[in-house]
Structure formats: structure tokens, C-alpha cells
Amino acid sequence: MSARLAARIKTGYPGFQLDVDLSLPLDGVTVVFGPSGCGKTTLLRCLSGLEESDSGFIKFGDSIWQSDENFLPPHLRPIGFVFQDARLFPHKTVHANLLYGYQRISPAERRIAPDQVVGLLGLEQLLERFPKNLSAGEKQRVAIGRALLTSPGILMMDEPLANLDMERKQDILPYLAKMRSELNIPILYVSHSLDEVLQLVDTLVLLDNGRVQAVGPAREVLVELDPLRQPPSSLAGTLLDTTVEAHEEEYSLTRLKFCDQPLHVPKQNLEVGQALRLHVLARDVSLVTGPRDIQTSVLNILEGRVSAIETAGQDEHSVNVLVDIGQPLLVSITRKSLANLQLKPGQSVFAHIKALRMIH
Amino acid sequence: MDTSLFDWQPILITLKLAATTVLLLLVVGTPIAWWLAHTKKRWRILVEAVVALPLVLPPTVLGFYLLIALGTNGMIGGWFQTVTGDSLAFSFTGLVIASSLYSLPFVVQPLQGAFEAVGRAPLEVASTLRASPLDAFMTVASPLALRGYITAIVLGFAHTLGEFGVVLMVGGNIPGETRVISIAIYDHVESLEYMQAHFLSAGLLVFSFLVLLTVYALNRRLPVHLS
């Protein structure tokens, strides 16, 4: 089993309690997701040691960061931390900011070189500037580089894109993707907007009101059947990994292939054979039991079998259904529709996908 | 006026006193200011009030109690005498102690303000970049609080230059030991030596003005900007 970050943390202040027990893989990108005020940032600050929880046990791989007897201060933990507001040292140039942590680790620990980070994050033109002469996006890139140069065992990011507009986010996201693929550093990413990291996320933690609502591989957490552990309806849905099959120029569409079934999306600037990840929200799918050649304007129809039907929440108007289309597809329909269609596990259905999002 | 007869000693003693006092206050005042800026303890207000006392007390009140404390029978003075055999009252050392208390708020308050302005955020960043608290203080907090330090040094120095009441109470008027400029001026005026009084007064005035002018000019050009 690979190394893990295990944490039991209890802390609070008047009106708020954080109480979590987590074991996260130190591999890939883990996203802690939840609404504002759910305790995400507090959790990250406790894990980094910036805050000491009232009680807690934190173990990183084999080393204990916090227990009843001892508390390792942040400067002795092998972490990188990226704050929401970059927090560059205003009295130092970009170059000096980048090297601040690098100079404080022993040469033997230096797995990441300054040149590598400068190249990776595109900082060549900025090195001699002072932070006040940088844009918000540039500042955040420097902050990420500065944290990376401590060759951290884990990189913690506290809503690093929250202060940036959509365009700036799109500027930084490719760098994050590159970081993920080129540097083998586990990332713990806190965010209240999952859109920005759906393409990166491996493990997803849903945090609500100081408690862990769900944790697991993102693909599984997002199609959770139980409404109590399900992400908000703006997220609950299925990630589909497709490949580009052809472009249909006359309709300005791109045809994708998913498990030998075709899907259509607006024309994409991608080569045939390239991968494209789609996110299909449960509320954007309807189920049809009738024949395949039913007349409909819906273009994307996937055939499958009902694999599970939610039985909890009897007083809700809607109900979750899982359809096996080669992987579980989460569908949310009304309880009345469920009764009308008399759906049962094993039954063959057509999933009509009314909308899907491309994740770049 | 025949300058060869002019007594330079008060000027030298004053400068020596002010410099020593400021140095001592930087050493003592920095931790106090740091603590005041960062603690959440309730009794910090108590410490803040005590630090600010010299601002409002008549120098004679401070001087009076200091004289008692530093005297041969006083707590500090008595101890000092048994250890060193010397008296603290009416000595240069006693004067340094008295001046340090008298000028304490002028050093602590600008530093505290500067540390508060710097805040915790840069220190947290430094700690996530492997800097120990002392390292973070030296390489991040201090440079960012540079303006506070300059203000503290100048105000502490200038305020010590100008003190009169406390010096008179604690130091007396011993030429070459405790006779500072302000006392010398007072003496000259008492004995109607207006020329000498003019010379010292104008000198102090011009000097003080130039120092403050330099500092304010420098302050505008400092490369340190909190953003």
C-alpha cells in the first residue's frame, strides 16, 4: 500500500466545529471540496501546522506530525503551501522569493531545481521584478513555484485560483496539469468550485459543516447514490473519458467515442484519437424505456441497464438511479417517473443526455 | 565668543546617553513590541498601559520614583551597589536606565505598530518555507518593519536628547558624568550666560530638525512597501 496522510482532527471556535477522520493517498491530486465556511481552510491549516487543533493525530507516511504529546511546527514539516492570496514577500524580487525556501532545505533534499520550476511555470520574464509589479495570476504562479522549490512531500493549495478571474484561471490550469504530470508530488487542493479541478482530481473529499460527507476516488464520489453523501446537484454526475472519433464539419460537431457508443459535442479543436473528459450531471439525463429509434432532438443517447435504485429519502420528489453504460452513470429522475416507468434493476434503458460539459 | 573656552562635554555626554539609550531600548523594546503586537493574552492591555505611562507622567514623578529605586537604599540601587560597589543614582549608568524608561514608549510604540502592520501572514508563509520563527523574524518581519525601526530610533534618540526633568532628578548636574545639554542650558540661563545658552539651544534645534528632515526624506524613498 502506498504512503498515506492520516489525520484525526477536532477543533473549533464558537459556532463552528471541525471533526474529521481522514486517510488520504499520497498520490495524485486530492481535492477537498465544500461550501464557504465548511472548514476546508481550517482543515488545511491544521494539516500544515499553521494552526494547532484542540486535539488531533496527524501522520504523514511514517512520520507523526501531531499527537497528544507532540506537535511538529510547520517549518519542520515537508510541506509546500500555496495561499489564496499568493503572499509573496514584498521586499524581495521574484527570484529571491523563489529561492527563499530552496535555500533553507539541505542540498540532499533538493529534488526540484530552480530552472525546472522557472521553465515549468513560465517565470523567465519575471525574475527581476518585485511582487508589486506582477499581475494576480503571475503572483500566484510565483507562489506555486516558491512552494515547489522546497521539494515538498505534499503540496497544499488553499483555493489558489479563487482570487483570479476566469481568464487568469485558464492561464494557470495548464501549469497545474503540467505540474501534476511532470513532478511526482501529491497535491492537496482546497476549493469551493470544483469546475477548476475536475480535470485534475483523483481523490475527492466532500466536506460539509466541519464533517466529512464523502471521501474516495472522484469518479465514485461523484456518482454516489445516497443523497446524504452525494455532492451538490451542480456536481453530482458522471465523468466520462472519451476519445475523438471524427469531426462532422457540416454540423459543426465533434463525434466522440465512449465504450463503442457515439457522443456528439460542439466542434472541438482536437485531433482524432485525442482524449476528452466529459462531465454529465445527473439532473441533465432522462431515462427512456421505449425503442432506440424514438423521435427526439436529443443527440446523445447511451444504452445501458439499470444497476441500482436509491431507496433512501422516501419523502423527496427525486430519486437517484445508476445505469450501467460500461461504467455507472448517475441519473436523477422524479419519483413519479420512476413509478410510471416501473424501473427495476437489470432493466434495459436509454439514457438521454440533454447537456454535458467538456472538461479541459 | 571664544570657542576654546566652550564646554563641549555636555554635548558629548548627551550624544553618548542618547545612543546608549536607543541601543538598549532596541534590544529590550523589540521583544516587548513583538509580544504586544502578536499576543492574544488579556493582560497585554496592562503592559501597554505601563509602557505608555512615561508619555503622560510629569518627568518629575518618574524621576522621583526612579531616584528612590536607584538610590543606595532602593531596590535596584542597593543591589547594584552590593554587586559593583558603585552608586546608581547620580551616575551615567543610572541616567541610561532612567532615560530608557523615559523613552520606552517612543521606541516600543512605533515598533509595535510596524509589527502589527506586517501581520502574521508573511511569517506564516516563511514557516511553510522552512524558516524557523527567529529566521522568519530576521529575514521577513524585520525588513518589512524597517520604517518602524527608523521611526523608533529617531524618536527614541530625539526624545532622550530633550529630556530634562528626569535627568535633573536622577542624574543631578555632575560635569563630565551626568551634565547633559538641557541641564547645561538651564545652568547658563540661571547664571545669565545667554551666549552659551543660545549656542547650545540653537545647536540642538538645528540638529533635531536636520535629523527629522533626513528621516522623513529617507522614509519616502525606502524600497519597502507593504502591498
XYZ file of C-alpha atoms in Angstrom:
587
model
C 0.000 0.000 0.000
C 1.320 3.418 -0.876
C 2.010 6.066 1.760
C -0.922 7.918 3.192
C -1.710 11.055 5.100
C -3.832 10.081 8.077
C -5.499 12.727 10.183
C -7.944 12.819 13.048
C -8.652 16.413 13.856
C -11.049 18.019 16.282
C -11.046 21.735 16.672
C -13.471 24.599 16.781
C -14.406 28.040 17.798
C -17.732 29.416 18.950
C -20.328 28.408 16.388
C -18.131 26.035 14.442
C -16.784 22.561 14.961
C -14.382 20.683 12.711
C -14.351 16.967 13.347
C -12.707 14.819 10.696
C -11.051 11.452 10.418
C -9.332 11.044 7.070
C -6.840 8.786 5.391
C -5.733 10.154 2.037
C -3.452 8.552 -0.541
C -0.188 10.440 -1.083
C -0.595 10.158 -4.777
C -2.080 12.410 -7.432
C -4.447 15.256 -6.670
C -6.798 15.190 -3.704
C -9.438 17.886 -3.713
C -11.219 18.942 -0.543
C -14.469 20.410 -1.700
C -17.188 22.178 0.210
C -19.131 25.432 0.538
C -17.585 28.513 2.133
C -17.325 28.145 5.881
C -17.379 24.341 5.859
C -13.922 24.152 7.430
C -11.796 23.411 4.365
C -9.220 26.071 5.093
C -9.153 25.233 8.797
C -8.534 21.596 7.901
C -5.641 22.546 5.628
C -4.164 24.883 8.227
C -4.327 22.138 10.848
C -2.661 19.663 8.490
C 0.123 22.124 7.694
C 0.648 23.023 11.346
C -0.213 26.694 10.836
C -2.948 26.063 13.358
C -2.852 23.643 16.221
C -6.120 21.791 16.610
C -7.647 21.276 20.039
C -6.935 17.605 19.680
C -5.620 15.599 16.838
C -3.395 12.968 15.382
C -1.637 13.532 12.081
C 0.618 11.004 10.444
C 2.382 11.619 7.151
C 3.725 8.358 5.763
C 5.760 7.061 8.687
C 6.335 10.336 10.492
C 3.987 11.645 13.129
C 3.280 15.345 12.760
C 0.911 15.676 15.655
C -0.170 13.532 18.539
C -1.222 14.119 22.111
C 2.406 14.524 23.164
C 3.997 16.364 20.318
C 3.309 18.967 17.704
C 5.676 19.461 14.801
C 5.744 23.171 13.843
C 5.149 23.937 10.164
C 8.767 24.768 9.358
C 9.743 21.199 10.252
C 7.070 19.588 8.081
C 7.968 18.693 4.486
C 5.111 20.697 3.030
C 4.615 23.287 0.374
C 1.761 25.697 0.953
C 0.111 27.982 -1.571
C -2.145 30.618 -0.043
C -5.223 32.015 -1.685
C -3.649 35.479 -1.821
C -0.154 34.411 -3.006
C 1.567 36.256 -0.133
C 4.843 36.938 -1.878
C 7.450 38.737 0.218
C 7.070 42.351 -0.935
C 10.693 43.242 -0.136
C 12.166 40.511 -2.295
C 12.346 40.064 -6.050
C 10.615 37.152 -7.723
C 13.980 35.435 -7.899
C 14.614 35.880 -4.170
C 11.062 34.824 -3.373
C 11.526 31.630 -5.359
C 14.777 30.778 -3.616
C 13.649 31.570 -0.060
C 12.554 28.032 0.760
C 15.038 26.377 -1.616
C 17.954 27.819 0.347
C 16.523 26.500 3.573
C 16.469 22.823 2.672
C 19.582 20.708 2.615
C 21.111 20.135 -0.844
C 20.374 16.426 -0.490
C 16.653 17.194 -0.272
C 16.590 19.294 -3.442
C 14.724 17.198 -5.985
C 13.391 20.153 -7.922
C 15.731 22.717 -9.449
C 15.026 26.441 -9.834
C 15.495 26.287 -13.614
C 12.974 23.483 -13.821
C 10.358 25.464 -11.900
C 11.021 28.666 -13.839
C 10.522 26.761 -17.069
C 7.516 24.810 -15.871
C 5.641 27.878 -14.660
C 6.860 30.276 -17.363
C 8.554 32.710 -14.997
C 11.569 33.610 -17.172
C 10.469 37.203 -17.764
C 9.521 37.911 -14.161
C 12.640 37.025 -12.182
C 13.974 40.530 -11.539
C 10.597 42.114 -10.789
C 9.160 42.947 -7.390
C 5.775 41.471 -6.447
C 4.007 44.827 -6.689
C 4.733 44.803 -10.431
C 3.077 41.438 -11.041
C -0.487 40.636 -12.014
C -2.567 38.443 -9.704
C -2.051 35.431 -11.945
C 1.707 35.969 -12.128
C 1.904 36.323 -8.349
C 0.118 33.042 -7.889
C 2.460 31.302 -10.326
C 5.466 32.604 -8.407
C 3.887 31.472 -5.130
C 3.387 27.998 -6.551
C 6.984 27.919 -7.776
C 8.287 29.113 -4.414
C 6.424 26.297 -2.641
C 7.574 23.707 -5.173
C 11.214 24.663 -4.672
C 11.165 23.276 -1.143
C 10.750 19.880 -2.872
C 7.766 19.217 -0.623
C 6.454 15.800 0.278
C 2.988 17.230 -0.261
C 1.821 20.467 -1.829
C -1.119 22.075 -0.049
C -3.092 24.635 -2.000
C -5.737 26.788 -0.354
C -8.107 27.980 -3.100
C -5.168 29.117 -5.220
C -7.406 30.292 -8.041
C -10.205 31.891 -6.027
C -8.854 35.430 -6.429
C -8.439 35.124 -10.191
C -10.945 35.844 -12.921
C -11.967 33.118 -15.361
C -9.324 34.078 -17.905
C -6.490 34.007 -15.362
C -7.704 30.660 -14.100
C -7.437 29.296 -17.611
C -3.881 30.686 -17.657
C -2.853 28.780 -14.560
C -4.718 25.497 -15.004
C -2.392 24.166 -17.725
C 0.540 24.769 -15.369
C -1.196 22.758 -12.660
C -1.802 19.948 -15.123
C 1.854 20.059 -16.167
C 2.934 20.040 -12.542
C 0.808 17.008 -11.896
C 2.281 15.070 -14.795
C 5.920 16.205 -14.566
C 6.580 16.370 -10.842
C 5.698 13.470 -8.678
C 4.308 15.491 -5.791
C 0.982 14.699 -4.172
C -1.286 17.724 -4.125
C -3.929 18.542 -1.554
C -6.182 21.147 -3.070
C -8.923 23.007 -1.251
C -11.652 24.592 -3.305
C -15.273 25.668 -3.259
C -15.500 25.413 -7.025
C -14.848 22.010 -8.467
C -15.085 23.145 -12.086
C -11.500 24.319 -11.972
C -10.068 20.994 -10.883
C -12.348 18.349 -12.391
C -9.667 17.560 -14.938
C -7.029 17.076 -12.239
C -8.847 15.459 -9.354
C -8.096 11.870 -8.390
C -9.405 11.704 -4.844
C -12.331 13.785 -3.714
C -13.227 14.756 -0.152
C -16.616 16.359 0.395
C -16.641 18.495 3.493
C -19.828 19.943 4.910
C -20.236 21.883 8.132
C -16.984 20.590 9.567
C -17.618 16.943 8.774
C -16.514 14.611 6.018
C -19.546 13.834 3.918
C -17.804 11.525 1.483
C -14.292 10.550 0.505
C -12.946 8.356 -2.256
C -11.909 8.292 -5.895
C -13.600 11.298 -7.520
C -15.264 9.136 -10.166
C -17.022 7.157 -7.427
C -17.840 10.021 -5.083
C -19.460 11.967 -7.915
C -21.899 9.128 -8.724
C -22.827 8.412 -5.107
C -26.394 7.143 -4.902
C -27.099 8.065 -1.282
C -28.351 11.667 -1.213
C -26.784 12.194 2.207
C -23.321 11.550 0.846
C -23.924 12.954 -2.586
C -22.248 16.140 -3.787
C -24.499 19.137 -4.557
C -26.672 18.774 -7.654
C -24.402 21.159 -9.550
C -21.729 18.454 -9.297
C -23.403 15.085 -8.857
C -22.819 13.309 -12.116
C -20.585 11.100 -14.127
C -17.113 11.634 -15.537
C -16.809 10.023 -18.957
C -13.428 9.595 -20.600
C -13.908 9.634 -24.346
C -11.744 9.802 -27.443
C -12.294 11.936 -30.514
C -13.556 9.767 -33.373
C -14.295 12.291 -36.120
C -15.334 15.854 -36.833
C -18.724 16.362 -38.516
C -17.905 19.589 -40.334
C -21.335 20.143 -41.901
C -22.975 20.266 -38.441
C -20.000 21.807 -36.650
C -19.883 18.866 -34.275
C -17.205 16.558 -32.984
C -18.075 12.908 -32.626
C -16.641 11.139 -29.616
C -16.474 7.511 -28.745
C -17.345 6.164 -25.340
C -17.391 2.361 -24.894
C -18.290 1.889 -28.571
C -21.209 4.299 -28.304
C -21.058 7.667 -30.083
C -21.463 11.047 -28.360
C -21.620 14.461 -30.023
C -20.300 17.756 -28.729
C -19.832 21.170 -30.357
C -16.799 21.106 -32.624
C -13.607 20.817 -30.582
C -10.159 21.889 -31.582
C -8.747 18.400 -31.030
C -7.102 15.750 -33.188
C -8.812 12.465 -33.933
C -7.771 9.975 -31.261
C -7.209 12.608 -28.564
C -8.861 12.181 -25.193
C -11.648 14.374 -23.878
C -13.186 14.140 -20.421
C -16.885 14.884 -20.094
C -18.943 15.618 -17.042
C -22.603 14.615 -17.235
C -24.741 15.982 -14.411
C -27.309 13.562 -13.006
C -30.055 16.162 -13.471
C -29.205 16.520 -17.180
C -30.062 12.928 -18.014
C -33.517 11.470 -18.610
C -34.393 7.804 -18.986
C -36.420 6.310 -21.806
C -37.572 2.708 -21.805
C -39.000 2.812 -25.325
C -37.327 1.879 -28.610
C -33.998 3.347 -29.617
C -35.376 4.945 -32.775
C -37.760 7.129 -30.836
C -38.027 10.554 -32.487
C -36.190 13.068 -30.329
C -33.973 16.085 -30.686
C -31.633 14.672 -28.080
C -28.467 13.683 -29.871
C -26.618 11.834 -27.184
C -28.297 8.591 -26.216
C -26.467 5.860 -24.340
C -27.863 2.390 -23.922
C -27.483 0.583 -20.610
C -29.046 -1.373 -17.841
C -30.392 -0.118 -14.538
C -27.934 -1.302 -11.912
C -29.204 0.330 -8.730
C -32.041 2.495 -7.496
C -31.788 4.689 -4.449
C -34.049 3.571 -1.638
C -33.290 6.248 0.937
C -35.040 9.610 1.134
C -38.612 8.367 0.512
C -40.084 11.819 1.051
C -38.041 13.510 -1.685
C -39.534 14.242 -5.065
C -36.499 12.982 -6.941
C -34.645 9.712 -6.852
C -31.178 8.625 -7.981
C -30.711 5.776 -10.421
C -27.480 4.177 -11.598
C -27.356 2.934 -15.166
C -24.527 0.684 -16.265
C -23.261 2.005 -19.596
C -19.836 0.394 -19.275
C -19.395 2.412 -16.103
C -22.069 3.628 -13.684
C -23.998 6.642 -14.981
C -25.806 8.621 -12.320
C -29.295 9.778 -13.266
C -31.713 11.831 -11.217
C -35.388 11.430 -12.094
C -38.609 12.210 -10.278
C -40.144 9.622 -8.031
C -43.289 9.818 -10.120
C -41.329 8.956 -13.300
C -39.764 6.024 -11.506
C -43.263 4.738 -10.716
C -44.589 5.385 -14.216
C -41.678 3.619 -15.891
C -41.691 0.828 -13.318
C -37.910 0.706 -13.439
C -36.189 -2.290 -11.905
C -32.560 -3.305 -11.587
C -31.424 -5.217 -14.674
C -33.880 -3.436 -16.949
C -32.590 -2.120 -20.282
C -32.961 1.667 -20.722
C -31.787 4.531 -22.898
C -30.159 7.459 -21.175
C -30.921 10.703 -22.985
C -28.178 13.186 -22.212
C -29.565 16.699 -22.528
C -26.355 18.535 -21.673
C -22.754 17.702 -20.998
C -19.686 19.712 -20.075
C -16.302 19.363 -21.647
C -13.511 19.455 -19.104
C -10.353 20.975 -20.439
C 32.615 84.036 21.813
C 35.859 82.239 22.450
C 35.116 78.680 21.409
C 38.284 77.321 23.012
C 36.675 78.047 26.347
C 33.453 76.430 25.253
C 32.487 73.359 27.245
C 31.846 70.529 24.802
C 31.351 67.943 27.492
C 27.551 68.248 27.850
C 27.176 67.681 24.110
C 29.325 64.564 24.141
C 27.560 63.170 27.192
C 24.173 63.877 25.682
C 25.057 62.090 22.441
C 26.556 59.173 24.337
C 23.492 58.952 26.551
C 21.050 59.083 23.643
C 22.973 56.496 21.621
C 23.320 54.094 24.555
C 19.676 54.513 25.475
C 18.462 53.818 21.952
C 20.646 50.733 21.628
C 19.412 49.396 24.947
C 15.830 50.170 24.027
C 16.096 48.375 20.688
C 17.295 45.265 22.486
C 14.660 45.442 25.217
C 11.881 47.084 23.225
C 11.842 44.721 20.248
C 10.652 41.666 22.189
C 8.148 43.769 24.124
C 6.778 45.305 20.925
C 6.717 41.904 19.229
C 4.859 40.371 22.127
C 2.358 43.229 22.250
C 1.770 43.001 18.511
C 1.132 39.260 18.494
C -0.198 38.138 21.853
C -3.842 37.444 22.446
C -3.448 37.472 26.219
C -5.848 39.714 28.027
C -3.289 41.358 30.244
C -1.473 42.829 27.265
C -3.501 45.994 27.886
C -1.821 46.178 31.274
C 1.609 46.059 29.671
C 0.539 48.545 27.015
C -0.622 50.983 29.692
C 2.600 50.629 31.667
C 4.707 51.177 28.543
C 2.725 54.323 27.739
C 2.965 55.774 31.267
C 6.071 57.908 30.572
C 4.058 59.703 27.886
C 1.657 61.183 30.418
C 3.548 61.299 33.717
C 5.365 64.519 34.621
C 9.076 63.714 34.280
C 9.499 64.729 37.887
C 7.172 61.959 39.059
C 9.080 59.378 37.070
C 12.355 60.907 38.223
C 11.255 60.882 41.842
C 10.412 57.198 41.891
C 13.495 56.354 39.885
C 15.627 58.253 42.351
C 14.157 56.184 45.160
C 14.593 52.925 43.255
C 18.105 53.716 42.059
C 19.261 55.211 45.357
C 21.589 53.358 47.684
C 18.632 52.207 49.751
C 16.454 51.490 46.736
C 15.770 48.033 45.366
C 17.795 48.416 42.177
C 20.377 50.855 43.504
C 21.050 48.808 46.630
C 21.505 45.637 44.630
C 23.752 47.428 42.149
C 25.876 48.787 44.976
C 26.388 45.383 46.619
C 27.346 43.879 43.267
C 29.561 46.628 41.862
C 30.301 48.884 44.824
C 29.134 51.925 42.850
C 26.085 54.061 43.270
C 23.498 54.195 40.502
C 21.931 57.496 41.389
C 23.836 60.491 40.034
C 25.862 58.279 37.673
C 25.872 57.872 33.913
C 24.639 54.277 34.212
C 21.733 55.426 36.347
C 20.993 58.054 33.751
C 20.883 55.418 30.995
C 18.395 53.360 32.998
C 16.247 56.382 33.687
C 16.351 57.565 30.074
C 15.457 54.113 28.836
C 12.307 54.048 30.932
C 11.511 57.619 29.982
C 11.888 56.956 26.245
C 10.449 53.430 26.262
C 7.113 54.270 24.604
C 8.863 56.204 21.858
C 10.632 53.028 20.768
C 8.061 50.367 21.637
C 5.044 52.034 20.083
C 6.419 52.556 16.552
C 7.823 49.022 16.582
C 4.542 47.570 17.780
C 2.686 49.475 15.080
C 5.105 48.237 12.433
C 4.891 44.626 13.574
C 1.110 44.836 13.608
C 1.143 46.245 10.085
C 3.370 43.412 8.900
C 0.954 40.972 10.496
C 1.123 37.228 10.764
C 0.690 36.411 7.106
C 4.328 36.826 5.949
C 5.504 34.860 8.978
C 3.147 32.012 8.169
C 4.488 31.952 4.633
C 8.055 31.860 5.922
C 7.198 28.990 8.249
C 5.846 26.958 5.331
C 9.152 27.652 3.574
C 11.193 26.020 6.348
C 12.116 29.219 8.182
C 12.269 28.900 11.971
C 10.485 31.648 13.917
C 13.779 33.500 14.551
C 14.791 33.115 10.903
C 11.396 34.426 9.811
C 11.743 37.373 12.179
C 15.186 38.294 10.886
C 14.559 37.801 7.170
C 10.910 38.769 6.803
C 9.387 40.629 9.748
C 12.346 42.942 10.463
C 12.951 44.099 6.889
C 9.232 44.699 6.460
C 9.173 46.673 9.719
C 12.150 48.818 8.668
C 10.176 52.052 8.731
C 9.060 51.255 12.249
C 12.665 50.730 13.285
C 13.801 54.025 11.796
C 10.957 55.899 13.457
C 11.721 54.174 16.764
C 15.431 55.006 16.592
C 14.846 58.632 15.694
C 12.085 59.268 18.210
C 13.959 57.440 20.960
C 17.159 59.353 20.216
C 15.485 62.738 19.877
C 13.374 62.276 22.955
C 16.398 61.331 25.047
C 18.252 64.386 23.751
C 15.477 66.613 25.015
C 14.848 65.197 28.455
C 15.294 67.439 31.436
C 13.179 66.649 34.450
C 14.130 63.005 34.837
C 17.814 63.774 34.332
C 17.716 66.515 36.900
C 16.070 64.240 39.458
C 18.153 61.126 38.867
C 21.408 62.378 37.405
C 21.877 65.723 39.001
C 24.370 68.011 37.378
C 27.807 66.433 37.550
C 30.113 67.814 34.853
C 31.558 65.036 32.720
C 29.202 62.451 34.170
C 25.568 63.492 34.095
C 25.580 67.078 32.876
C 23.660 66.899 29.579
C 22.779 69.704 27.168
C 19.366 70.537 28.588
C 20.814 70.881 32.081
C 23.722 72.924 30.771
C 21.322 75.297 29.039
C 19.344 75.700 32.224
C 22.556 76.469 34.128
C 23.698 79.019 31.581
C 20.384 80.796 31.715
C 20.401 80.776 35.520
C 23.797 82.432 35.516
C 22.746 84.816 32.705
C 25.273 83.375 30.208
C 22.878 83.892 27.314
C 25.542 83.449 24.609
C 26.360 79.909 25.720
C 22.687 79.137 26.207
C 21.992 80.384 22.670
C 24.791 78.316 21.242
C 23.577 75.078 22.808
C 19.889 75.757 22.202
C 20.296 76.717 18.562
C 22.608 73.754 18.051
C 20.069 71.335 19.485
C 17.288 72.934 17.478
C 19.138 72.730 14.160
C 20.421 69.237 14.869
C 16.990 67.911 15.794
C 15.420 69.494 12.750
C 18.033 68.068 10.393
C 17.721 64.587 11.837
C 13.947 64.575 11.471
C 14.185 66.015 7.975
C 16.638 63.325 6.908
C 14.449 60.591 8.320
C 11.276 61.775 6.642
C 13.094 62.162 3.342
C 14.621 58.719 3.701
C 11.327 57.171 4.701
C 9.755 58.218 1.413
C 12.448 56.507 -0.602
C 12.658 53.240 1.255
C 12.177 50.291 -1.025
C 9.902 48.597 1.467
C 6.249 48.722 0.577
C 3.612 46.552 2.087
C 1.250 45.525 -0.630
